[in-house]
Amino acid sequence: MQVDRNRVRNYLKQLDFESLFIEELGWDTVDTVSIPLNIDGKNYSVKAIAQKRSFVVYQCSPEGDSTMPDSTARRKIDRQVTLYTREHILIFTDPAAQEQVWQWVDKDSKPAKSRESRFFSAQVGNLFLQKLEALAIALEEEE
């Protein structure tokens, strides 16, 4: 499935992940679920964005003026989200909307391996866009 890279870039820069996944990548809507978390004394809001079968995409934002969680906090957040949905992607955003960390944990590998990709709003992000294109689902591919 071919995606419109300019639209994808705009969705990423606007943090419009719902439109990105549903309108551009062909994923399904999901019931809006918000999971409030407190990790190491900092509050985070984790919101369901889209789904494809039992795989869910979540956006995680720090509340207040907190910074982007570090890798240890991201792993802790992933463990909490896994209690709700085993297979998922977490998109971490910073309060200034300048940086995104996309995290997926391969829970089938032993030990589980965390894979992360970063996107900065100031970059063109062609390599990142290639990774996103792999997540696109064409209507013909649906059962």
Short mmCIF file of N, CA, C and O in Angstrom, two decimals:
data_model
loop_
_atom_site.label_atom_id
_atom_site.label_comp_id
_atom_site.label_asym_id
_atom_site.label_seq_id
_atom_site.Cartn_x
_atom_site.Cartn_y
_atom_site.Cartn_z
N MET A 1 0.84 -1.19 0.00
CA MET A 1 0.00 0.00 0.00
C MET A 1 0.89 1.25 0.00
O MET A 1 1.80 1.36 0.80
N GLN A 2 0.61 2.14 -0.90
CA GLN A 2 1.37 3.38 -1.01
C GLN A 2 0.77 4.44 -0.07
O GLN A 2 -0.43 4.63 -0.04
N VAL A 3 1.62 5.07 0.70
CA VAL A 3 1.15 6.14 1.59
C VAL A 3 1.64 7.48 1.07
O VAL A 3 2.64 7.56 0.37
N ASP A 4 0.92 8.53 1.41
CA ASP A 4 1.29 9.88 1.03
C ASP A 4 2.26 10.41 2.09
O ASP A 4 1.86 10.76 3.20
N ARG A 5 3.54 10.46 1.75
CA ARG A 5 4.57 10.83 2.72
C ARG A 5 4.40 12.25 3.25
O ARG A 5 4.70 12.51 4.41
N ASN A 6 3.91 13.16 2.44
CA ASN A 6 3.70 14.52 2.92
C ASN A 6 2.60 14.56 3.99
O ASN A 6 2.74 15.23 5.01
N ARG A 7 1.51 13.83 3.75
CA ARG A 7 0.45 13.76 4.76
C ARG A 7 0.97 13.09 6.03
O ARG A 7 0.67 13.52 7.14
N VAL A 8 1.74 12.02 5.87
CA VAL A 8 2.29 11.31 7.03
C VAL A 8 3.17 12.26 7.85
O VAL A 8 3.06 12.32 9.07
N ARG A 9 4.04 13.02 7.19
CA ARG A 9 4.89 13.98 7.89
C ARG A 9 4.05 14.99 8.67
O ARG A 9 4.35 15.32 9.81
N ASN A 10 2.99 15.48 8.03
CA ASN A 10 2.12 16.46 8.70
C ASN A 10 1.45 15.84 9.93
O ASN A 10 1.37 16.47 10.98
N TYR A 11 0.95 14.62 9.79
CA TYR A 11 0.32 13.95 10.94
C TYR A 11 1.33 13.79 12.07
O TYR A 11 1.01 14.01 13.24
N LEU A 12 2.55 13.40 11.73
CA LEU A 12 3.59 13.22 12.76
C LEU A 12 3.90 14.53 13.45
O LEU A 12 3.99 14.58 14.69
N LYS A 13 4.06 15.59 12.68
CA LYS A 13 4.41 16.89 13.27
C LYS A 13 3.28 17.46 14.12
O LYS A 13 3.53 18.18 15.08
N GLN A 14 2.04 17.13 13.76
CA GLN A 14 0.88 17.61 14.51
C GLN A 14 0.49 16.66 15.65
O GLN A 14 -0.47 16.91 16.35
N LEU A 15 1.23 15.57 15.79
CA LEU A 15 0.91 14.52 16.76
C LEU A 15 -0.50 13.96 16.55
O LEU A 15 -1.17 13.56 17.50
N ASP A 16 -0.93 13.94 15.30
CA ASP A 16 -2.26 13.42 14.95
C ASP A 16 -2.12 11.94 14.58
O ASP A 16 -2.25 11.56 13.42
N PHE A 17 -1.85 11.13 15.58
CA PHE A 17 -1.59 9.71 15.35
C PHE A 17 -2.85 8.95 14.95
O PHE A 17 -2.79 7.97 14.22
N GLU A 18 -3.99 9.41 15.43
CA GLU A 18 -5.25 8.74 15.07
C GLU A 18 -5.48 8.84 13.56
O GLU A 18 -5.76 7.83 12.91
N SER A 19 -5.34 10.03 13.00
CA SER A 19 -5.49 10.18 11.54
C SER A 19 -4.41 9.43 10.80
O SER A 19 -4.67 8.82 9.76
N LEU A 20 -3.19 9.46 11.31
CA LEU A 20 -2.09 8.74 10.68
C LEU A 20 -2.43 7.26 10.52
O LEU A 20 -2.34 6.70 9.43
N PHE A 21 -2.81 6.63 11.62
CA PHE A 21 -3.06 5.19 11.57
C PHE A 21 -4.35 4.84 10.86
O PHE A 21 -4.39 3.90 10.06
N ILE A 22 -5.42 5.58 11.10
CA ILE A 22 -6.72 5.21 10.55
C ILE A 22 -6.88 5.67 9.10
O ILE A 22 -7.23 4.89 8.23
N GLU A 23 -6.57 6.94 8.85
CA GLU A 23 -6.79 7.49 7.51
C GLU A 23 -5.68 7.10 6.53
O GLU A 23 -5.96 6.84 5.37
N GLU A 24 -4.44 7.06 7.00
CA GLU A 24 -3.33 6.85 6.08
C GLU A 24 -2.82 5.42 6.05
O GLU A 24 -2.46 4.91 5.00
N LEU A 25 -2.76 4.76 7.22
CA LEU A 25 -2.18 3.42 7.28
C LEU A 25 -3.22 2.30 7.26
O LEU A 25 -2.87 1.13 7.23
N GLY A 26 -4.51 2.64 7.30
CA GLY A 26 -5.56 1.64 7.14
C GLY A 26 -5.88 0.83 8.38
O GLY A 26 -6.45 -0.26 8.29
N TRP A 27 -5.54 1.33 9.56
CA TRP A 27 -5.86 0.63 10.80
C TRP A 27 -7.30 0.94 11.20
O TRP A 27 -7.97 1.76 10.58
N ASP A 28 -7.79 0.29 12.22
CA ASP A 28 -9.17 0.44 12.67
C ASP A 28 -9.25 1.36 13.88
O ASP A 28 -8.29 1.51 14.64
N THR A 29 -10.45 1.95 14.06
CA THR A 29 -10.66 2.76 15.25
C THR A 29 -10.70 1.86 16.47
O THR A 29 -10.92 0.66 16.37
N VAL A 30 -10.47 2.46 17.61
CA VAL A 30 -10.44 1.73 18.86
C VAL A 30 -11.25 2.54 19.87
O VAL A 30 -11.31 3.77 19.78
N ASP A 31 -11.89 1.85 20.80
CA ASP A 31 -12.56 2.57 21.87
C ASP A 31 -11.52 3.42 22.58
O ASP A 31 -10.44 2.94 22.91
N THR A 32 -11.86 4.67 22.81
CA THR A 32 -10.91 5.56 23.48
C THR A 32 -10.72 5.09 24.91
O THR A 32 -11.65 5.07 25.70
N VAL A 33 -9.54 4.66 25.19
CA VAL A 33 -9.19 4.19 26.52
C VAL A 33 -8.01 5.02 26.99
O VAL A 33 -7.03 5.16 26.27
N SER A 34 -8.13 5.59 28.16
CA SER A 34 -7.02 6.32 28.76
C SER A 34 -6.57 5.58 30.00
O SER A 34 -7.39 5.19 30.82
N ILE A 35 -5.29 5.38 30.10
CA ILE A 35 -4.71 4.68 31.24
C ILE A 35 -3.81 5.68 31.98
O ILE A 35 -2.75 6.04 31.48
N PRO A 36 -4.24 6.15 33.15
CA PRO A 36 -3.36 7.03 33.92
C PRO A 36 -2.31 6.20 34.65
O PRO A 36 -2.63 5.19 35.27
N LEU A 37 -1.06 6.59 34.53
CA LEU A 37 0.02 5.86 35.18
C LEU A 37 0.89 6.81 36.00
O LEU A 37 1.09 7.96 35.62
N ASN A 38 1.41 6.30 37.10
CA ASN A 38 2.40 7.02 37.88
C ASN A 38 3.63 6.14 37.93
O ASN A 38 3.60 5.06 38.50
N ILE A 39 4.69 6.60 37.30
CA ILE A 39 5.94 5.86 37.23
C ILE A 39 7.02 6.72 37.88
O ILE A 39 7.27 7.85 37.43
N ASP A 40 7.61 6.21 38.92
CA ASP A 40 8.69 6.91 39.62
C ASP A 40 8.30 8.33 40.01
O ASP A 40 9.09 9.28 39.87
N GLY A 41 7.05 8.50 40.45
CA GLY A 41 6.59 9.80 40.92
C GLY A 41 6.15 10.77 39.84
O GLY A 41 5.78 11.90 40.13
N LYS A 42 6.18 10.34 38.57
CA LYS A 42 5.73 11.19 37.47
C LYS A 42 4.46 10.60 36.87
O LYS A 42 4.35 9.38 36.72
N ASN A 43 3.53 11.48 36.51
CA ASN A 43 2.26 11.05 35.94
C ASN A 43 2.32 11.06 34.42
O ASN A 43 2.85 12.00 33.82
N TYR A 44 1.74 10.01 33.84
CA TYR A 44 1.67 9.88 32.39
C TYR A 44 0.25 9.50 32.00
O TYR A 44 -0.44 8.80 32.74
N SER A 45 -0.16 9.95 30.83
CA SER A 45 -1.44 9.57 30.28
C SER A 45 -1.18 8.71 29.05
O SER A 45 -0.48 9.13 28.13
N VAL A 46 -1.73 7.51 29.05
CA VAL A 46 -1.57 6.59 27.93
C VAL A 46 -2.94 6.42 27.28
O VAL A 46 -3.89 6.00 27.93
N LYS A 47 -3.05 6.77 26.00
CA LYS A 47 -4.33 6.78 25.30
C LYS A 47 -4.28 5.87 24.08
O LYS A 47 -3.34 5.96 23.27
N ALA A 48 -5.29 5.01 23.94
CA ALA A 48 -5.40 4.14 22.77
C ALA A 48 -5.70 5.00 21.54
O ALA A 48 -6.56 5.88 21.58
N ILE A 49 -5.00 4.72 20.44
CA ILE A 49 -5.12 5.50 19.20
C ILE A 49 -5.82 4.72 18.09
O ILE A 49 -6.73 5.20 17.45
N ALA A 50 -5.36 3.50 17.85
CA ALA A 50 -5.88 2.68 16.75
C ALA A 50 -5.55 1.22 17.05
O ALA A 50 -4.75 0.92 17.94
N GLN A 51 -6.18 0.33 16.29
CA GLN A 51 -5.91 -1.09 16.48
C GLN A 51 -6.00 -1.83 15.15
O GLN A 51 -6.64 -1.38 14.21
N LYS A 52 -5.35 -2.95 15.12
CA LYS A 52 -5.48 -3.90 14.01
C LYS A 52 -5.54 -5.26 14.67
O LYS A 52 -4.55 -5.72 15.25
N ARG A 53 -6.72 -5.83 14.64
CA ARG A 53 -7.03 -7.05 15.38
C ARG A 53 -6.72 -6.85 16.86
O ARG A 53 -7.29 -5.98 17.48
N SER A 54 -5.80 -7.58 17.43
CA SER A 54 -5.53 -7.42 18.86
C SER A 54 -4.28 -6.58 19.13
O SER A 54 -3.81 -6.50 20.25
N PHE A 55 -3.76 -5.93 18.10
CA PHE A 55 -2.57 -5.09 18.22
C PHE A 55 -3.04 -3.64 18.35
O PHE A 55 -3.79 -3.14 17.51
N VAL A 56 -2.62 -2.94 19.41
CA VAL A 56 -3.11 -1.58 19.69
C VAL A 56 -1.94 -0.60 19.70
O VAL A 56 -0.85 -0.92 20.17
N VAL A 57 -2.20 0.60 19.20
CA VAL A 57 -1.24 1.70 19.24
C VAL A 57 -1.69 2.66 20.34
O VAL A 57 -2.86 3.04 20.40
N TYR A 58 -0.75 3.02 21.21
CA TYR A 58 -1.01 3.96 22.30
C TYR A 58 -0.10 5.16 22.18
O TYR A 58 1.06 5.02 21.78
N GLN A 59 -0.60 6.32 22.60
CA GLN A 59 0.23 7.51 22.75
C GLN A 59 0.42 7.75 24.23
O GLN A 59 -0.54 7.74 25.00
N CYS A 60 1.65 7.96 24.64
CA CYS A 60 1.98 8.23 26.04
C CYS A 60 2.57 9.62 26.15
O CYS A 60 3.59 9.92 25.53
N SER A 61 1.91 10.45 26.94
CA SER A 61 2.36 11.83 27.13
C SER A 61 2.57 12.09 28.61
O SER A 61 1.75 11.68 29.43
N PRO A 62 3.63 12.80 28.93
CA PRO A 62 3.82 13.19 30.33
C PRO A 62 2.80 14.27 30.70
O PRO A 62 2.43 15.09 29.86
N GLU A 63 2.31 14.23 31.93
CA GLU A 63 1.37 15.25 32.37
C GLU A 63 2.13 16.41 32.97
O GLU A 63 3.22 16.23 33.53
N GLY A 64 1.59 17.60 32.84
CA GLY A 64 2.26 18.78 33.36
C GLY A 64 3.45 19.13 32.49
O GLY A 64 3.44 18.95 31.28
N ASP A 65 4.50 19.57 33.14
CA ASP A 65 5.70 19.96 32.39
C ASP A 65 6.81 18.92 32.51
O ASP A 65 7.98 19.22 32.38
N SER A 66 6.40 17.67 32.76
CA SER A 66 7.39 16.59 32.84
C SER A 66 8.06 16.40 31.49
O SER A 66 7.52 16.77 30.45
N THR A 67 9.20 15.78 31.52
CA THR A 67 9.95 15.52 30.29
C THR A 67 9.60 14.13 29.75
O THR A 67 8.90 13.35 30.40
N MET A 68 10.12 13.86 28.59
CA MET A 68 9.96 12.53 27.99
C MET A 68 10.55 11.51 28.95
O MET A 68 11.63 11.72 29.51
N PRO A 69 9.85 10.38 29.18
CA PRO A 69 10.41 9.37 30.09
C PRO A 69 11.70 8.77 29.52
O PRO A 69 11.83 8.60 28.31
N ASP A 70 12.64 8.45 30.41
CA ASP A 70 13.87 7.81 29.97
C ASP A 70 13.60 6.35 29.65
O ASP A 70 12.49 5.85 29.83
N SER A 71 14.62 5.64 29.18
CA SER A 71 14.42 4.25 28.73
C SER A 71 13.93 3.35 29.86
O SER A 71 13.11 2.46 29.63
N THR A 72 14.39 3.55 31.08
CA THR A 72 13.93 2.73 32.21
C THR A 72 12.45 2.97 32.47
O THR A 72 11.68 2.02 32.64
N ALA A 73 12.03 4.22 32.48
CA ALA A 73 10.62 4.54 32.69
C ALA A 73 9.77 4.02 31.53
O ALA A 73 8.65 3.53 31.75
N ARG A 74 10.29 4.09 30.29
CA ARG A 74 9.53 3.58 29.14
C ARG A 74 9.29 2.07 29.28
O ARG A 74 8.21 1.57 28.96
N ARG A 75 10.28 1.35 29.77
CA ARG A 75 10.10 -0.10 29.98
C ARG A 75 9.05 -0.36 31.05
O ARG A 75 8.24 -1.27 30.93
N LYS A 76 9.06 0.44 32.11
CA LYS A 76 8.06 0.29 33.17
C LYS A 76 6.66 0.59 32.64
O LYS A 76 5.69 -0.10 32.97
N ILE A 77 6.55 1.62 31.83
CA ILE A 77 5.26 1.96 31.22
C ILE A 77 4.80 0.83 30.32
O ILE A 77 3.64 0.42 30.35
N ASP A 78 5.72 0.27 29.54
CA ASP A 78 5.37 -0.86 28.67
C ASP A 78 4.83 -2.03 29.49
O ASP A 78 3.83 -2.65 29.10
N ARG A 79 5.45 -2.33 30.60
CA ARG A 79 4.97 -3.45 31.43
C ARG A 79 3.56 -3.19 31.94
O ARG A 79 2.74 -4.11 31.98
N GLN A 80 3.25 -1.95 32.29
CA GLN A 80 1.91 -1.62 32.76
C GLN A 80 0.89 -1.73 31.63
O GLN A 80 -0.20 -2.25 31.81
N VAL A 81 1.24 -1.24 30.44
CA VAL A 81 0.33 -1.30 29.30
C VAL A 81 0.11 -2.75 28.87
O VAL A 81 -0.98 -3.12 28.44
N THR A 82 1.12 -3.59 29.04
CA THR A 82 0.99 -5.01 28.68
C THR A 82 -0.11 -5.70 29.50
O THR A 82 -0.71 -6.67 29.03
N LEU A 83 -0.40 -5.19 30.66
CA LEU A 83 -1.50 -5.73 31.46
C LEU A 83 -2.85 -5.53 30.76
O LEU A 83 -3.80 -6.27 31.00
N TYR A 84 -2.93 -4.52 29.89
CA TYR A 84 -4.15 -4.23 29.14
C TYR A 84 -4.14 -4.87 27.76
O TYR A 84 -5.13 -5.39 27.29
N THR A 85 -3.00 -4.77 27.09
CA THR A 85 -2.86 -5.26 25.72
C THR A 85 -1.47 -5.84 25.55
O THR A 85 -0.47 -5.12 25.66
N ARG A 86 -1.40 -7.13 25.24
CA ARG A 86 -0.09 -7.78 25.13
C ARG A 86 0.73 -7.20 24.00
O ARG A 86 1.89 -6.84 24.16
N GLU A 87 0.15 -7.11 22.81
CA GLU A 87 0.88 -6.61 21.64
C GLU A 87 0.47 -5.17 21.37
O GLU A 87 -0.71 -4.87 21.17
N HIS A 88 1.45 -4.28 21.38
CA HIS A 88 1.16 -2.87 21.20
C HIS A 88 2.41 -2.10 20.77
O HIS A 88 3.51 -2.58 20.90
N ILE A 89 2.14 -0.90 20.29
CA ILE A 89 3.18 0.08 20.02
C ILE A 89 2.89 1.24 20.96
O ILE A 89 1.74 1.66 21.10
N LEU A 90 3.93 1.74 21.59
CA LEU A 90 3.81 2.94 22.42
C LEU A 90 4.51 4.09 21.72
O LEU A 90 5.66 3.95 21.28
N ILE A 91 3.81 5.21 21.58
CA ILE A 91 4.41 6.41 21.00
C ILE A 91 4.54 7.41 22.14
O ILE A 91 3.55 7.89 22.67
N PHE A 92 5.77 7.68 22.52
CA PHE A 92 6.06 8.63 23.58
C PHE A 92 6.30 10.00 22.95
O PHE A 92 7.06 10.10 21.98
N THR A 93 5.66 11.02 23.49
CA THR A 93 5.84 12.37 22.97
C THR A 93 6.30 13.29 24.10
O THR A 93 5.95 13.08 25.26
N ASP A 94 7.07 14.30 23.74
CA ASP A 94 7.51 15.26 24.74
C ASP A 94 6.53 16.43 24.78
O ASP A 94 5.76 16.63 23.84
N PRO A 95 6.51 17.20 25.87
CA PRO A 95 5.56 18.31 25.99
C PRO A 95 5.71 19.37 24.90
O PRO A 95 4.73 20.00 24.51
N ALA A 96 6.90 19.55 24.37
CA ALA A 96 7.12 20.57 23.34
C ALA A 96 6.76 20.07 21.94
O ALA A 96 6.86 20.82 20.97
N ALA A 97 6.36 18.80 21.82
CA ALA A 97 5.99 18.20 20.54
C ALA A 97 7.14 18.24 19.54
O ALA A 97 6.93 18.36 18.33
N GLN A 98 8.37 18.12 20.02
CA GLN A 98 9.54 18.14 19.16
C GLN A 98 10.12 16.75 18.91
O GLN A 98 10.77 16.53 17.91
N GLU A 99 9.88 15.85 19.84
CA GLU A 99 10.49 14.51 19.76
C GLU A 99 9.44 13.43 20.03
O GLU A 99 8.57 13.59 20.88
N GLN A 100 9.58 12.33 19.30
CA GLN A 100 8.74 11.15 19.51
C GLN A 100 9.65 9.94 19.62
O GLN A 100 10.62 9.83 18.87
N VAL A 101 9.31 9.04 20.52
CA VAL A 101 9.98 7.75 20.61
C VAL A 101 8.91 6.69 20.40
O VAL A 101 7.94 6.63 21.15
N TRP A 102 9.08 5.90 19.37
CA TRP A 102 8.14 4.81 19.06
C TRP A 102 8.77 3.53 19.58
O TRP A 102 9.89 3.19 19.21
N GLN A 103 8.04 2.82 20.43
CA GLN A 103 8.58 1.62 21.07
C GLN A 103 7.66 0.42 20.84
O GLN A 103 6.45 0.52 21.01
N TRP A 104 8.29 -0.67 20.47
CA TRP A 104 7.60 -1.94 20.35
C TRP A 104 8.49 -2.98 21.02
O TRP A 104 9.70 -3.00 20.80
N VAL A 105 7.89 -3.80 21.87
CA VAL A 105 8.64 -4.83 22.56
C VAL A 105 8.26 -6.18 21.97
O VAL A 105 7.08 -6.55 21.96
N ASP A 106 9.25 -6.90 21.48
CA ASP A 106 9.05 -8.25 20.95
C ASP A 106 8.98 -9.19 22.13
O ASP A 106 9.99 -9.61 22.68
N LYS A 107 7.77 -9.50 22.54
CA LYS A 107 7.56 -10.31 23.74
C LYS A 107 7.78 -11.80 23.47
O LYS A 107 7.84 -12.60 24.40
N ASP A 108 7.91 -12.19 22.20
CA ASP A 108 8.14 -13.59 21.87
C ASP A 108 9.62 -13.95 21.95
O ASP A 108 9.96 -15.12 22.03
N SER A 109 10.49 -12.96 21.89
CA SER A 109 11.92 -13.26 22.01
C SER A 109 12.27 -13.45 23.48
O SER A 109 11.62 -12.89 24.37
N LYS A 110 13.27 -14.23 23.75
CA LYS A 110 13.71 -14.50 25.12
C LYS A 110 15.14 -14.04 25.29
O LYS A 110 16.03 -14.59 24.66
N PRO A 111 15.44 -13.02 26.08
CA PRO A 111 14.47 -12.18 26.78
C PRO A 111 13.79 -11.21 25.81
O PRO A 111 14.27 -11.00 24.68
N ALA A 112 12.69 -10.61 26.25
CA ALA A 112 11.94 -9.68 25.41
C ALA A 112 12.86 -8.53 24.98
O ALA A 112 13.66 -8.03 25.78
N LYS A 113 12.78 -8.16 23.71
CA LYS A 113 13.64 -7.10 23.18
C LYS A 113 12.83 -5.86 22.86
O LYS A 113 11.81 -5.95 22.18
N SER A 114 13.30 -4.74 23.35
CA SER A 114 12.66 -3.46 23.09
C SER A 114 13.27 -2.85 21.83
O SER A 114 14.48 -2.77 21.69
N ARG A 115 12.42 -2.43 20.92
CA ARG A 115 12.87 -1.78 19.70
C ARG A 115 12.30 -0.36 19.70
O ARG A 115 11.12 -0.17 19.94
N GLU A 116 13.17 0.61 19.45
CA GLU A 116 12.75 1.99 19.46
C GLU A 116 13.21 2.72 18.21
O GLU A 116 14.28 2.44 17.68
N SER A 117 12.36 3.65 17.77
CA SER A 117 12.70 4.55 16.68
C SER A 117 12.34 5.96 17.13
O SER A 117 11.34 6.15 17.81
N ARG A 118 13.15 6.91 16.74
CA ARG A 118 12.90 8.30 17.12
C ARG A 118 12.52 9.12 15.89
O ARG A 118 13.04 8.89 14.79
N PHE A 119 11.64 10.07 16.14
CA PHE A 119 11.28 11.04 15.10
C PHE A 119 11.34 12.42 15.73
O PHE A 119 10.78 12.65 16.82
N PHE A 120 12.04 13.34 15.07
CA PHE A 120 12.13 14.72 15.51
C PHE A 120 11.35 15.58 14.52
O PHE A 120 11.51 15.41 13.30
N SER A 121 10.53 16.49 15.02
CA SER A 121 9.67 17.27 14.14
C SER A 121 10.44 18.11 13.13
O SER A 121 9.91 18.45 12.08
N ALA A 122 11.69 18.43 13.41
CA ALA A 122 12.50 19.24 12.49
C ALA A 122 13.13 18.41 11.37
O ALA A 122 13.69 18.97 10.44
N GLN A 123 13.03 17.10 11.43
CA GLN A 123 13.68 16.28 10.41
C GLN A 123 12.73 15.88 9.30
O GLN A 123 11.51 15.92 9.46
N VAL A 124 13.31 15.50 8.18
CA VAL A 124 12.51 15.00 7.05
C VAL A 124 12.02 13.60 7.38
O VAL A 124 10.88 13.26 7.14
N GLY A 125 12.89 12.77 7.93
CA GLY A 125 12.49 11.47 8.44
C GLY A 125 12.21 10.40 7.41
O GLY A 125 11.33 9.56 7.62
N ASN A 126 12.93 10.39 6.29
CA ASN A 126 12.65 9.39 5.25
C ASN A 126 12.82 7.95 5.75
O ASN A 126 12.02 7.09 5.42
N LEU A 127 13.85 7.68 6.52
CA LEU A 127 14.05 6.34 7.06
C LEU A 127 12.90 5.96 7.98
O LEU A 127 12.38 4.85 7.93
N PHE A 128 12.47 6.90 8.81
CA PHE A 128 11.35 6.65 9.72
C PHE A 128 10.07 6.39 8.91
O PHE A 128 9.29 5.50 9.24
N LEU A 129 9.86 7.15 7.85
CA LEU A 129 8.68 6.96 7.02
C LEU A 129 8.67 5.58 6.36
O LEU A 129 7.62 4.97 6.21
N GLN A 130 9.84 5.08 5.99
CA GLN A 130 9.92 3.73 5.43
C GLN A 130 9.44 2.70 6.44
O GLN A 130 8.74 1.76 6.09
N LYS A 131 9.82 2.88 7.69
CA LYS A 131 9.36 1.96 8.74
C LYS A 131 7.85 2.04 8.90
O LYS A 131 7.18 1.01 9.06
N LEU A 132 7.29 3.24 8.84
CA LEU A 132 5.85 3.40 8.97
C LEU A 132 5.10 2.75 7.81
O LEU A 132 4.01 2.20 8.00
N GLU A 133 5.67 2.83 6.62
CA GLU A 133 5.01 2.23 5.46
C GLU A 133 4.80 0.74 5.65
O GLU A 133 3.84 0.16 5.14
N ALA A 134 5.67 0.10 6.42
CA ALA A 134 5.51 -1.33 6.68
C ALA A 134 4.28 -1.61 7.54
O ALA A 134 3.78 -2.74 7.57
N LEU A 135 3.77 -0.59 8.23
CA LEU A 135 2.59 -0.76 9.07
C LEU A 135 1.28 -0.52 8.31
O LEU A 135 0.20 -0.71 8.86
N ALA A 136 1.38 -0.07 7.05
CA ALA A 136 0.19 0.22 6.25
C ALA A 136 -0.51 -1.07 5.86
O ALA A 136 0.12 -2.06 5.49
N ILE A 137 -1.84 -1.05 5.95
CA ILE A 137 -2.66 -2.21 5.60
C ILE A 137 -3.61 -1.79 4.47
O ILE A 137 -4.44 -0.90 4.65
N ALA A 138 -3.48 -2.44 3.33
CA ALA A 138 -4.37 -2.15 2.20
C ALA A 138 -5.68 -2.91 2.40
O ALA A 138 -5.73 -3.96 3.02
N LEU A 139 -6.76 -2.34 1.86
CA LEU A 139 -8.08 -2.97 1.96
C LEU A 139 -8.06 -4.37 1.38
O LEU A 139 -8.68 -5.30 1.90
N GLU A 140 -7.28 -4.57 0.33
CA GLU A 140 -7.21 -5.89 -0.32
C GLU A 140 -6.58 -6.92 0.59
O GLU A 140 -6.77 -8.13 0.43
N GLU A 141 -5.78 -6.47 1.56
CA GLU A 141 -5.10 -7.38 2.47
C GLU A 141 -5.99 -7.85 3.62
O GLU A 141 -5.64 -8.79 4.33
N GLU A 142 -7.14 -7.19 3.79
CA GLU A 142 -8.05 -7.57 4.87
C GLU A 142 -8.72 -8.90 4.55
O GLU A 142 -8.92 -9.25 3.39
N GLU A 143 -9.05 -9.64 5.59
CA GLU A 143 -9.75 -10.92 5.38
C GLU A 143 -11.17 -10.68 4.94
O GLU A 143 -11.80 -9.74 5.33
#
